[in-house]
């Protein structure tokens, strides 16, 4: 089983690992401790102290905070329970007319805004653009990944999390709260 | 002891898999464990037999698609059909070929007409699992000392299969009867020879019979090569080893894929919406029902279970379209298997990895399962929605790999596939129709550690090769005026998508040439839903052409010609030449309204791929490097990436202070202008309910998605807090 230095994994994340070393990582059997090393690296880079349970994206993390599992941006801004699509707690900028769409796509490259809108999800804390969706009106935002965290830690990593929670998508429950 | 029928063997294999969780009930890999060296060696020998078949078959074929583009595939299968290994070439077909063999067994051909050495079986009929008529799937049973020990298979993409319009990208076909010549699960030859009536049919029912028969002979030559070489291997290593090891290779590959899922992903539910346009209203079509714009809903939902098996759902897929862009579930599964082979199961690519998937039957009556509702649905280029959908698989697994830290395995979505086909009389006086190979070399997706590569990748084939320009010029009455990397054609992000290219052709030496700008998975009205981690999706496909031009005068006067697509706001076809009919921003796909003449110009863009990451987190040095290569524009560098530059010795350099301030300003502007999601949702739900600002094609898409998938409809209504009886279009 291969083993890679933490420093090389950091270079890989930063896009500066030399190509031969990157190829080595691609071709070798995978290192068993990659997840732990990756979490350790990201923990050192984020601007919060709570332990990372899972890097959801390069910018968003599921963390343990006060006995709860919440999504946080690397800047520390919180997005609430990881079982609710974090997008519901973000800022959103939508390009659904030619003027705003034209700031990104010009002339011949302009998509038809009656067919598609561009949704930019912005972190209220740091202004990072966390995701962009290009979908027609009517499309609910993608809940890209709802991890089964307890199964992952208990059965795949062999170290159960102390407080199991129900594995369920709570997004529509949040919507229901908004409509009461 | 009586030999069990193949059908019985399939049934007992399925039973054993259910019981043990191992394919063929192979709970131990005996050959691998006892003699791993021979096991590995024979695997590589078998793989190379397939490659030898590919090399032989493509050269025998002589058609430009096979001989120059290698657009074909050969495979070796178990007696019950599972692919053991395949050649290089269009790997998208491995699943189709495996399922075709199983289908021949399932419908009783073992009993009648029976299988014997030298038999040639073919299918290209989507109703029986084919993908589209130009892809001729062939298989031959291989008997060693009287025992059926394997199958050889092949597919090649013919230049013309006699569909209603010339060529092989039949997006415009209105129904299955216009899809062309059907080989419907037929024995087409015996004794290593085609029946004479097979050739007669091809001669009378395809437009380029010499090439189509060349492809047929190429398929046959490859399969015979595979058979003869395989028997040499069996002579050397023994029949028992071959029979046992070939099953082990399939199970081994399943274990490898399951192992990768378990060690490199995380269990849970993954969702990815995806859409594709097909705008045909007001264009040249064949039947009145085709005067319509269409939008496809191509949803993907994966569930990775505790045992690392994968459930797949297409709930929400929209309805069939009156064009050749519907696909059978069998063919779609093959496309999925191809995508999965790029991402997960590529170490020993065969039927193994996909066996760990539980694929829910797509909604009946959708583009992904048309026949239960629309038996006449056309499949002239069934790949079109399929590859656009499979593109989501790259992003989805890229996201999963990231969660475990396997950055080197990440990829964003793929480029789109817009084809160019010609038909007409060429410079030798010969009628020709066929596909150019430009689309087989798109940009590659951004990776977790770097940009995608330019013009070096293609979703449907690892043979990303657009062929030699001179070969295209040899067959078709065209001359290349340009073939160059297209700036800003990949998505914008921390790591950008690999760039596509532009082919600029001048029509030359023909009494008339039709240009069909085809859809084999393009987007022209919209961009892909590939804003991974905050990137912007790659630009839409927008070709152009000029008719009745001044190019001859420019040549005579030795003045500059047109060589590239030009900037988005000053397309070259409008600015570099003069023409009576200038089309610089066409919505694809289309067929030119009348044949093009000498000196007419075509500007055919090939897509770049998708990006990942916030564009303002892109390394400014990389942005400036792109500027100096002319791979990006000052506008994109400044407005999208937030990079300020100065000039030094004629080259761009980063102004670090200004860049930092500019990026900070962009962050502040984003926060200032964006709305809390709930505020937007409250206004947007009213627009959704009023169906405001939505093109009829979008409304029809939602209506069909909701009708075909009631649970999907319920979730959509609940998300937007719509009435329980709300439907779009009402």
mmCIF file of N, CA and C in Angstrom, chain A residues 12-13 15 26 30 34-35 38 55-58 87-88 90-95 103-106 108-112 114-115 117 120 126-134 136-139 141-148 152 155-156 167 169 175 178-179, chain B residues 261-262 264-265 267-271 273 275 277 294-295 305-306 399 402-405 408-409 449 494 525 528-529 531 533-537 540 542 565-566 568 584-585 614 635 667 670 673-675 677-678 680 684 687 692 694-695 702 718-721:
data_model
loop_
_atom_site.group_PDB
_atom_site.id
_atom_site.type_symbol
_atom_site.label_atom_id
_atom_site.label_comp_id
_atom_site.label_asym_id
_atom_site.label_seq_id
_atom_site.Cartn_x
_atom_site.Cartn_y
_atom_site.Cartn_z
ATOM 1 N N UNK A 12 -0.384 18.862 -3.876
ATOM 2 C CA UNK A 12 -1.404 18.384 -4.819
ATOM 3 C C UNK A 12 -2.647 19.261 -4.720
ATOM 4 N N UNK A 13 -3.082 19.526 -3.492
ATOM 5 C CA UNK A 13 -4.265 20.367 -3.278
ATOM 6 C C UNK A 13 -4.043 21.747 -3.890
ATOM 7 N N UNK A 15 -2.188 22.456 -6.357
ATOM 8 C CA UNK A 15 -1.927 22.401 -7.797
ATOM 9 C C UNK A 15 -0.466 22.636 -8.151
ATOM 10 N N UNK A 26 -1.399 8.947 -9.047
ATOM 11 C CA UNK A 26 -2.478 8.422 -9.886
ATOM 12 C C UNK A 26 -2.317 6.921 -10.121
ATOM 13 N N UNK A 30 -3.798 3.157 -3.656
ATOM 14 C CA UNK A 30 -4.079 4.342 -2.839
ATOM 15 C C UNK A 30 -3.606 4.167 -1.399
ATOM 16 N N UNK A 34 -5.217 8.449 3.599
ATOM 17 C CA UNK A 34 -5.402 9.714 2.882
ATOM 18 C C UNK A 34 -6.485 10.580 3.546
ATOM 19 N N UNK A 35 -7.601 9.953 3.886
ATOM 20 C CA UNK A 35 -8.703 10.737 4.455
ATOM 21 C C UNK A 35 -8.240 11.486 5.706
ATOM 22 N N UNK A 38 -5.882 14.256 4.803
ATOM 23 C CA UNK A 38 -6.598 15.352 4.126
ATOM 24 C C UNK A 38 -7.359 16.201 5.140
ATOM 25 N N UNK A 55 -14.959 16.745 4.590
ATOM 26 C CA UNK A 55 -14.899 17.857 3.631
ATOM 27 C C UNK A 55 -15.980 17.639 2.566
ATOM 28 N N UNK A 56 -16.955 18.542 2.545
ATOM 29 C CA UNK A 56 -18.073 18.384 1.613
ATOM 30 C C UNK A 56 -17.667 18.884 0.221
ATOM 31 N N UNK A 57 -16.958 20.000 0.208
ATOM 32 C CA UNK A 57 -16.360 20.555 -1.008
ATOM 33 C C UNK A 57 -15.005 21.122 -0.568
ATOM 34 N N UNK A 58 -14.219 21.643 -1.489
ATOM 35 C CA UNK A 58 -12.950 22.238 -1.031
ATOM 36 C C UNK A 58 -13.163 23.423 -0.092
ATOM 37 N N UNK A 87 -27.556 25.264 0.686
ATOM 38 C CA UNK A 87 -27.855 26.400 -0.197
ATOM 39 C C UNK A 87 -28.995 27.256 0.354
ATOM 40 N N UNK A 88 -29.880 26.620 1.139
ATOM 41 C CA UNK A 88 -31.002 27.366 1.716
ATOM 42 C C UNK A 88 -30.529 28.404 2.728
ATOM 43 N N UNK A 90 -27.585 30.090 2.261
ATOM 44 C CA UNK A 90 -26.536 30.905 1.624
ATOM 45 C C UNK A 90 -27.157 32.153 0.993
ATOM 46 N N UNK A 91 -26.297 33.000 0.477
ATOM 47 C CA UNK A 91 -26.762 34.088 -0.382
ATOM 48 C C UNK A 91 -26.836 33.559 -1.802
ATOM 49 N N UNK A 92 -27.730 34.150 -2.579
ATOM 50 C CA UNK A 92 -27.854 33.696 -3.968
ATOM 51 C C UNK A 92 -27.972 34.906 -4.897
ATOM 52 N N UNK A 93 -27.263 34.820 -6.012
ATOM 53 C CA UNK A 93 -27.384 35.837 -7.057
ATOM 54 C C UNK A 93 -27.775 35.113 -8.337
ATOM 55 N N UNK A 94 -28.889 35.522 -8.902
ATOM 56 C CA UNK A 94 -29.400 34.804 -10.071
ATOM 57 C C UNK A 94 -29.315 35.687 -11.309
ATOM 58 N N UNK A 95 -28.776 35.103 -12.350
ATOM 59 C CA UNK A 95 -28.712 35.793 -13.645
ATOM 60 C C UNK A 95 -29.791 35.176 -14.530
ATOM 61 N N UNK A 103 -22.853 39.605 -18.402
ATOM 62 C CA UNK A 103 -21.615 39.919 -17.671
ATOM 63 C C UNK A 103 -20.653 38.724 -17.685
ATOM 64 N N UNK A 104 -21.199 37.539 -17.903
ATOM 65 C CA UNK A 104 -20.355 36.331 -17.943
ATOM 66 C C UNK A 104 -20.149 35.876 -19.389
ATOM 67 N N UNK A 105 -21.255 35.759 -20.124
ATOM 68 C CA UNK A 105 -21.193 35.231 -21.497
ATOM 69 C C UNK A 105 -21.545 36.352 -22.469
ATOM 70 N N UNK A 106 -20.682 36.606 -23.421
ATOM 71 C CA UNK A 106 -20.858 37.729 -24.345
ATOM 72 C C UNK A 106 -21.332 37.262 -25.718
ATOM 73 N N UNK A 108 -22.066 35.942 -29.021
ATOM 74 C CA UNK A 108 -22.391 34.619 -29.558
ATOM 75 C C UNK A 108 -22.485 33.554 -28.462
ATOM 76 N N UNK A 109 -21.916 33.827 -27.307
ATOM 77 C CA UNK A 109 -21.870 32.804 -26.256
ATOM 78 C C UNK A 109 -23.000 32.947 -25.241
ATOM 79 N N UNK A 110 -23.910 33.884 -25.476
ATOM 80 C CA UNK A 110 -24.967 34.155 -24.501
ATOM 81 C C UNK A 110 -26.024 33.053 -24.514
ATOM 82 N N UNK A 111 -26.226 32.371 -23.397
ATOM 83 C CA UNK A 111 -27.316 31.389 -23.339
ATOM 84 C C UNK A 111 -28.677 32.094 -23.374
ATOM 85 N N UNK A 112 -29.706 31.345 -23.703
ATOM 86 C CA UNK A 112 -31.058 31.906 -23.776
ATOM 87 C C UNK A 112 -31.668 31.883 -22.372
ATOM 88 N N UNK A 114 -34.578 32.410 -21.333
ATOM 89 C CA UNK A 114 -35.888 31.767 -21.185
ATOM 90 C C UNK A 114 -35.740 30.257 -21.008
ATOM 91 N N UNK A 115 -34.530 29.767 -21.234
ATOM 92 C CA UNK A 115 -34.261 28.330 -21.110
ATOM 93 C C UNK A 115 -33.461 28.013 -19.848
ATOM 94 N N UNK A 117 -31.247 29.676 -16.228
ATOM 95 C CA UNK A 117 -30.790 30.752 -15.351
ATOM 96 C C UNK A 117 -29.514 30.301 -14.653
ATOM 97 N N UNK A 120 -25.802 31.749 -8.617
ATOM 98 C CA UNK A 120 -24.501 31.787 -7.932
ATOM 99 C C UNK A 120 -24.746 31.758 -6.429
ATOM 100 N N UNK A 126 -17.532 35.284 3.556
ATOM 101 C CA UNK A 126 -16.295 35.665 2.863
ATOM 102 C C UNK A 126 -16.500 36.022 1.392
ATOM 103 N N UNK A 127 -17.725 35.864 0.879
ATOM 104 C CA UNK A 127 -17.973 36.224 -0.515
ATOM 105 C C UNK A 127 -17.459 35.208 -1.511
ATOM 106 N N UNK A 128 -17.081 34.042 -1.042
ATOM 107 C CA UNK A 128 -16.657 32.997 -1.997
ATOM 108 C C UNK A 128 -17.857 32.500 -2.786
ATOM 109 N N UNK A 129 -17.608 32.212 -4.039
ATOM 110 C CA UNK A 129 -18.656 31.613 -4.874
ATOM 111 C C UNK A 129 -18.555 30.098 -4.679
ATOM 112 N N UNK A 130 -19.520 29.535 -3.967
ATOM 113 C CA UNK A 130 -19.397 28.149 -3.515
ATOM 114 C C UNK A 130 -19.876 27.148 -4.560
ATOM 115 N N UNK A 131 -20.930 27.495 -5.249
ATOM 116 C CA UNK A 131 -21.442 26.655 -6.343
ATOM 117 C C UNK A 131 -22.126 27.562 -7.347
ATOM 118 N N UNK A 132 -22.200 27.107 -8.575
ATOM 119 C CA UNK A 132 -22.997 27.776 -9.616
ATOM 120 C C UNK A 132 -23.909 26.722 -10.239
ATOM 121 N N UNK A 133 -25.170 27.071 -10.390
ATOM 122 C CA UNK A 133 -26.094 26.165 -11.083
ATOM 123 C C UNK A 133 -26.562 26.815 -12.379
ATOM 124 N N UNK A 134 -26.643 26.032 -13.426
ATOM 125 C CA UNK A 134 -27.189 26.488 -14.702
ATOM 126 C C UNK A 134 -28.387 25.599 -14.995
ATOM 127 N N UNK A 136 -32.964 25.413 -15.649
ATOM 128 C CA UNK A 136 -34.145 26.182 -16.027
ATOM 129 C C UNK A 136 -34.955 26.563 -14.789
ATOM 130 N N UNK A 137 -35.712 27.639 -14.918
ATOM 131 C CA UNK A 137 -36.608 28.014 -13.806
ATOM 132 C C UNK A 137 -37.472 26.806 -13.434
ATOM 133 N N UNK A 138 -37.668 26.620 -12.158
ATOM 134 C CA UNK A 138 -38.472 25.500 -11.684
ATOM 135 C C UNK A 138 -37.638 24.377 -11.106
ATOM 136 N N UNK A 139 -36.354 24.393 -11.391
ATOM 137 C CA UNK A 139 -35.506 23.301 -10.895
ATOM 138 C C UNK A 139 -35.130 23.579 -9.439
ATOM 139 N N UNK A 141 -32.863 23.577 -6.197
ATOM 140 C CA UNK A 141 -31.388 23.521 -6.161
ATOM 141 C C UNK A 141 -30.903 22.103 -5.907
ATOM 142 N N UNK A 142 -29.828 21.742 -6.569
ATOM 143 C CA UNK A 142 -29.267 20.404 -6.338
ATOM 144 C C UNK A 142 -28.760 20.294 -4.907
ATOM 145 N N UNK A 143 -29.149 19.232 -4.245
ATOM 146 C CA UNK A 143 -28.544 18.890 -2.948
ATOM 147 C C UNK A 143 -27.480 17.858 -3.326
ATOM 148 N N UNK A 144 -26.299 18.367 -3.668
ATOM 149 C CA UNK A 144 -25.318 17.521 -4.350
ATOM 150 C C UNK A 144 -24.970 16.267 -3.564
ATOM 151 N N UNK A 145 -24.778 16.423 -2.259
ATOM 152 C CA UNK A 145 -24.349 15.225 -1.519
ATOM 153 C C UNK A 145 -24.883 15.245 -0.096
ATOM 154 N N UNK A 146 -25.655 14.246 0.209
ATOM 155 C CA UNK A 146 -26.099 14.015 1.579
ATOM 156 C C UNK A 146 -25.376 12.755 2.054
ATOM 157 N N UNK A 147 -24.263 12.908 2.766
ATOM 158 C CA UNK A 147 -23.493 11.717 3.158
ATOM 159 C C UNK A 147 -24.176 10.942 4.283
ATOM 160 N N UNK A 148 -24.012 9.652 4.234
ATOM 161 C CA UNK A 148 -24.474 8.798 5.339
ATOM 162 C C UNK A 148 -23.287 8.698 6.314
ATOM 163 N N UNK A 152 -20.570 5.669 7.243
ATOM 164 C CA UNK A 152 -19.193 5.898 6.811
ATOM 165 C C UNK A 152 -18.221 5.676 7.982
ATOM 166 N N UNK A 155 -18.990 1.804 9.644
ATOM 167 C CA UNK A 155 -18.745 0.582 8.859
ATOM 168 C C UNK A 155 -17.551 0.693 7.906
ATOM 169 N N UNK A 156 -17.255 1.886 7.425
ATOM 170 C CA UNK A 156 -16.157 1.986 6.459
ATOM 171 C C UNK A 156 -14.842 2.371 7.132
ATOM 172 N N UNK A 167 -30.377 9.451 9.387
ATOM 173 C CA UNK A 167 -29.910 9.793 8.038
ATOM 174 C C UNK A 167 -31.129 10.105 7.181
ATOM 175 N N UNK A 169 -32.979 13.404 4.565
ATOM 176 C CA UNK A 169 -32.957 14.732 3.937
ATOM 177 C C UNK A 169 -34.015 15.596 4.629
ATOM 178 N N UNK A 175 -38.359 23.897 4.234
ATOM 179 C CA UNK A 175 -39.297 24.626 3.358
ATOM 180 C C UNK A 175 -40.667 24.702 4.019
ATOM 181 N N UNK A 178 -40.918 27.394 6.420
ATOM 182 C CA UNK A 178 -41.047 28.717 5.792
ATOM 183 C C UNK A 178 -42.484 29.019 5.377
ATOM 184 N N UNK A 179 -43.247 27.999 5.158
ATOM 185 C CA UNK A 179 -44.587 28.223 4.594
ATOM 186 C C UNK A 179 -45.683 28.172 5.655
ATOM 187 N N UNK B 261 -14.873 2.052 -4.728
ATOM 188 C CA UNK B 261 -15.992 2.816 -4.159
ATOM 189 C C UNK B 261 -15.856 2.868 -2.641
ATOM 190 N N UNK B 262 -15.529 1.748 -2.045
ATOM 191 C CA UNK B 262 -15.492 1.684 -0.586
ATOM 192 C C UNK B 262 -14.298 2.440 0.004
ATOM 193 N N UNK B 264 -12.558 4.932 -1.612
ATOM 194 C CA UNK B 264 -12.295 6.273 -2.158
ATOM 195 C C UNK B 264 -13.518 7.170 -2.214
ATOM 196 N N UNK B 265 -14.675 6.671 -1.778
ATOM 197 C CA UNK B 265 -15.867 7.525 -1.746
ATOM 198 C C UNK B 265 -16.481 7.448 -0.355
ATOM 199 N N UNK B 267 -20.415 6.739 1.613
ATOM 200 C CA UNK B 267 -21.810 6.366 1.348
ATOM 201 C C UNK B 267 -22.733 7.568 1.496
ATOM 202 N N UNK B 268 -23.829 7.521 0.761
ATOM 203 C CA UNK B 268 -24.784 8.622 0.841
ATOM 204 C C UNK B 268 -25.518 8.792 -0.472
ATOM 205 N N UNK B 269 -26.239 9.901 -0.562
ATOM 206 C CA UNK B 269 -27.047 10.162 -1.756
ATOM 207 C C UNK B 269 -26.474 11.357 -2.520
ATOM 208 N N UNK B 270 -26.304 11.156 -3.813
ATOM 209 C CA UNK B 270 -25.732 12.206 -4.658
ATOM 210 C C UNK B 270 -26.772 12.559 -5.716
ATOM 211 N N UNK B 271 -26.969 13.848 -5.909
ATOM 212 C CA UNK B 271 -27.928 14.285 -6.935
ATOM 213 C C UNK B 271 -27.270 15.276 -7.877
ATOM 214 N N UNK B 273 -28.611 17.534 -11.280
ATOM 215 C CA UNK B 273 -29.523 17.876 -12.376
ATOM 216 C C UNK B 273 -28.707 18.151 -13.628
ATOM 217 N N UNK B 275 -29.357 19.208 -18.023
ATOM 218 C CA UNK B 275 -30.338 19.538 -19.059
ATOM 219 C C UNK B 275 -29.649 19.632 -20.415
ATOM 220 N N UNK B 277 -30.601 21.071 -24.594
ATOM 221 C CA UNK B 277 -31.587 21.648 -25.509
ATOM 222 C C UNK B 277 -31.513 20.993 -26.886
ATOM 223 N N UNK B 294 -37.226 21.539 -28.081
ATOM 224 C CA UNK B 294 -37.275 20.536 -27.006
ATOM 225 C C UNK B 294 -36.197 20.827 -25.962
ATOM 226 N N UNK B 295 -36.520 20.508 -24.747
ATOM 227 C CA UNK B 295 -35.531 20.548 -23.663
ATOM 228 C C UNK B 295 -35.601 19.191 -22.969
ATOM 229 N N UNK B 305 -24.428 2.610 -1.135
ATOM 230 C CA UNK B 305 -24.916 1.869 0.034
ATOM 231 C C UNK B 305 -23.755 1.425 0.916
ATOM 232 N N UNK B 306 -24.139 0.914 2.086
ATOM 233 C CA UNK B 306 -23.125 0.497 3.058
ATOM 234 C C UNK B 306 -22.209 -0.589 2.488
ATOM 235 N N UNK B 399 -16.695 14.812 -7.028
ATOM 236 C CA UNK B 399 -17.096 15.319 -5.711
ATOM 237 C C UNK B 399 -16.854 14.270 -4.627
ATOM 238 N N UNK B 402 -13.197 13.905 -3.734
ATOM 239 C CA UNK B 402 -12.739 15.033 -2.930
ATOM 240 C C UNK B 402 -13.017 14.797 -1.449
ATOM 241 N N UNK B 403 -14.167 14.234 -1.136
ATOM 242 C CA UNK B 403 -14.506 14.054 0.287
ATOM 243 C C UNK B 403 -13.495 13.161 0.997
ATOM 244 N N UNK B 404 -12.850 12.266 0.260
ATOM 245 C CA UNK B 404 -11.859 11.370 0.869
ATOM 246 C C UNK B 404 -10.427 11.864 0.664
ATOM 247 N N UNK B 405 -10.278 12.989 -0.055
ATOM 248 C CA UNK B 405 -8.944 13.553 -0.235
ATOM 249 C C UNK B 405 -8.195 13.051 -1.454
ATOM 250 N N UNK B 408 -6.267 13.745 -6.809
ATOM 251 C CA UNK B 408 -5.718 13.376 -8.126
ATOM 252 C C UNK B 408 -6.732 12.649 -9.001
ATOM 253 N N UNK B 409 -7.812 12.160 -8.417
ATOM 254 C CA UNK B 409 -8.816 11.418 -9.190
ATOM 255 C C UNK B 409 -9.982 12.295 -9.624
ATOM 256 N N UNK B 449 -6.345 19.098 -9.496
ATOM 257 C CA UNK B 449 -5.032 19.689 -9.256
ATOM 258 C C UNK B 449 -4.530 20.518 -10.443
ATOM 259 N N UNK B 494 -11.250 27.927 -10.842
ATOM 260 C CA UNK B 494 -9.892 27.857 -10.275
ATOM 261 C C UNK B 494 -9.019 27.016 -11.209
ATOM 262 N N UNK B 525 -28.535 26.346 -26.866
ATOM 263 C CA UNK B 525 -29.328 27.379 -26.203
ATOM 264 C C UNK B 525 -28.848 27.598 -24.771
ATOM 265 N N UNK B 528 -24.150 23.765 -19.718
ATOM 266 C CA UNK B 528 -24.340 22.601 -18.860
ATOM 267 C C UNK B 528 -24.449 23.004 -17.393
ATOM 268 N N UNK B 529 -25.116 22.183 -16.610
ATOM 269 C CA UNK B 529 -25.198 22.452 -15.166
ATOM 270 C C UNK B 529 -23.930 21.908 -14.508
ATOM 271 N N UNK B 531 -21.445 23.928 -12.746
ATOM 272 C CA UNK B 531 -20.763 24.996 -12.009
ATOM 273 C C UNK B 531 -20.094 24.451 -10.762
ATOM 274 N N UNK B 533 -18.233 23.623 -7.666
ATOM 275 C CA UNK B 533 -17.510 24.401 -6.651
ATOM 276 C C UNK B 533 -17.404 25.879 -7.023
ATOM 277 N N UNK B 534 -18.375 26.409 -7.780
ATOM 278 C CA UNK B 534 -18.401 27.840 -8.058
ATOM 279 C C UNK B 534 -17.824 28.252 -9.392
ATOM 280 N N UNK B 535 -17.500 27.287 -10.237
ATOM 281 C CA UNK B 535 -16.990 27.611 -11.578
ATOM 282 C C UNK B 535 -18.155 28.034 -12.473
ATOM 283 N N UNK B 536 -17.840 28.662 -13.598
ATOM 284 C CA UNK B 536 -18.859 28.934 -14.613
ATOM 285 C C UNK B 536 -18.769 27.882 -15.715
ATOM 286 N N UNK B 537 -19.941 27.387 -16.149
ATOM 287 C CA UNK B 537 -19.935 26.353 -17.205
ATOM 288 C C UNK B 537 -19.370 26.865 -18.523
ATOM 289 N N UNK B 540 -21.897 27.825 -24.781
ATOM 290 C CA UNK B 540 -22.703 26.954 -25.662
ATOM 291 C C UNK B 540 -22.026 26.763 -27.030
ATOM 292 N N UNK B 542 -21.930 27.234 -30.766
ATOM 293 C CA UNK B 542 -22.540 28.154 -31.756
ATOM 294 C C UNK B 542 -21.690 28.177 -33.035
ATOM 295 N N UNK B 565 -12.539 31.238 -35.162
ATOM 296 C CA UNK B 565 -13.938 31.590 -34.957
ATOM 297 C C UNK B 565 -14.123 33.074 -34.614
ATOM 298 N N UNK B 566 -13.079 33.716 -34.113
ATOM 299 C CA UNK B 566 -13.197 35.118 -33.726
ATOM 300 C C UNK B 566 -13.765 35.257 -32.331
ATOM 301 N N UNK B 568 -16.333 36.476 -29.238
ATOM 302 C CA UNK B 568 -17.783 36.281 -29.141
ATOM 303 C C UNK B 568 -18.587 37.471 -29.666
ATOM 304 N N UNK B 584 -23.428 33.860 -38.302
ATOM 305 C CA UNK B 584 -22.288 33.836 -37.371
ATOM 306 C C UNK B 584 -22.672 33.403 -35.970
ATOM 307 N N UNK B 585 -23.911 33.027 -35.772
ATOM 308 C CA UNK B 585 -24.339 32.652 -34.419
ATOM 309 C C UNK B 585 -25.498 31.682 -34.527
ATOM 310 N N UNK B 614 -13.993 28.417 -7.609
ATOM 311 C CA UNK B 614 -14.316 29.834 -7.764
ATOM 312 C C UNK B 614 -13.304 30.478 -8.724
ATOM 313 N N UNK B 635 -10.869 40.566 -21.021
ATOM 314 C CA UNK B 635 -12.129 40.671 -20.284
ATOM 315 C C UNK B 635 -12.294 39.536 -19.280
ATOM 316 N N UNK B 667 -15.497 40.123 -4.053
ATOM 317 C CA UNK B 667 -16.137 39.442 -2.916
ATOM 318 C C UNK B 667 -17.186 40.337 -2.265
ATOM 319 N N UNK B 670 -20.208 40.751 -4.487
ATOM 320 C CA UNK B 670 -21.057 39.551 -4.467
ATOM 321 C C UNK B 670 -21.997 39.556 -3.267
ATOM 322 N N UNK B 673 -24.788 42.343 -3.543
ATOM 323 C CA UNK B 673 -25.883 42.227 -4.511
ATOM 324 C C UNK B 673 -26.709 40.940 -4.359
ATOM 325 N N UNK B 674 -26.171 39.960 -3.663
ATOM 326 C CA UNK B 674 -26.898 38.689 -3.548
ATOM 327 C C UNK B 674 -28.013 38.807 -2.500
ATOM 328 N N UNK B 675 -28.964 37.904 -2.603
ATOM 329 C CA UNK B 675 -30.101 37.882 -1.668
ATOM 330 C C UNK B 675 -29.983 36.673 -0.754
ATOM 331 N N UNK B 677 -31.182 33.331 0.510
ATOM 332 C CA UNK B 677 -31.882 32.355 -0.324
ATOM 333 C C UNK B 677 -33.391 32.431 -0.129
ATOM 334 N N UNK B 678 -33.827 32.551 1.114
ATOM 335 C CA UNK B 678 -35.275 32.532 1.394
ATOM 336 C C UNK B 678 -35.978 33.697 0.696
ATOM 337 N N UNK B 680 -35.058 35.161 -2.066
ATOM 338 C CA UNK B 680 -35.158 34.829 -3.495
ATOM 339 C C UNK B 680 -36.234 33.771 -3.726
ATOM 340 N N UNK B 684 -39.210 33.750 -6.325
ATOM 341 C CA UNK B 684 -39.045 32.799 -7.434
ATOM 342 C C UNK B 684 -40.219 31.821 -7.484
ATOM 343 N N UNK B 687 -42.905 33.132 -9.509
ATOM 344 C CA UNK B 687 -42.612 33.077 -10.956
ATOM 345 C C UNK B 687 -42.760 31.650 -11.483
ATOM 346 N N UNK B 692 -43.529 32.100 -15.402
ATOM 347 C CA UNK B 692 -43.130 33.382 -15.980
ATOM 348 C C UNK B 692 -41.735 33.299 -16.606
ATOM 349 N N UNK B 694 -40.570 31.583 -18.939
ATOM 350 C CA UNK B 694 -40.097 30.228 -19.248
ATOM 351 C C UNK B 694 -40.457 29.884 -20.690
ATOM 352 N N UNK B 695 -39.486 29.444 -21.443
ATOM 353 C CA UNK B 695 -39.750 29.045 -22.811
ATOM 354 C C UNK B 695 -40.715 27.852 -22.831
ATOM 355 N N UNK B 702 -40.873 20.177 -18.090
ATOM 356 C CA UNK B 702 -41.292 19.966 -16.697
ATOM 357 C C UNK B 702 -42.603 19.170 -16.642
ATOM 358 N N UNK B 718 -43.471 20.362 -3.553
ATOM 359 C CA UNK B 718 -43.246 20.705 -2.145
ATOM 360 C C UNK B 718 -42.123 21.721 -2.007
ATOM 361 N N UNK B 719 -41.099 21.600 -2.842
ATOM 362 C CA UNK B 719 -39.998 22.558 -2.714
ATOM 363 C C UNK B 719 -40.473 23.975 -3.000
ATOM 364 N N UNK B 720 -41.308 24.124 -4.027
ATOM 365 C CA UNK B 720 -41.771 25.477 -4.397
ATOM 366 C C UNK B 720 -43.106 25.820 -3.728
ATOM 367 N N UNK B 721 -43.562 24.939 -2.849
ATOM 368 C CA UNK B 721 -44.837 25.165 -2.162
ATOM 369 C C UNK B 721 -45.955 25.444 -3.173
#
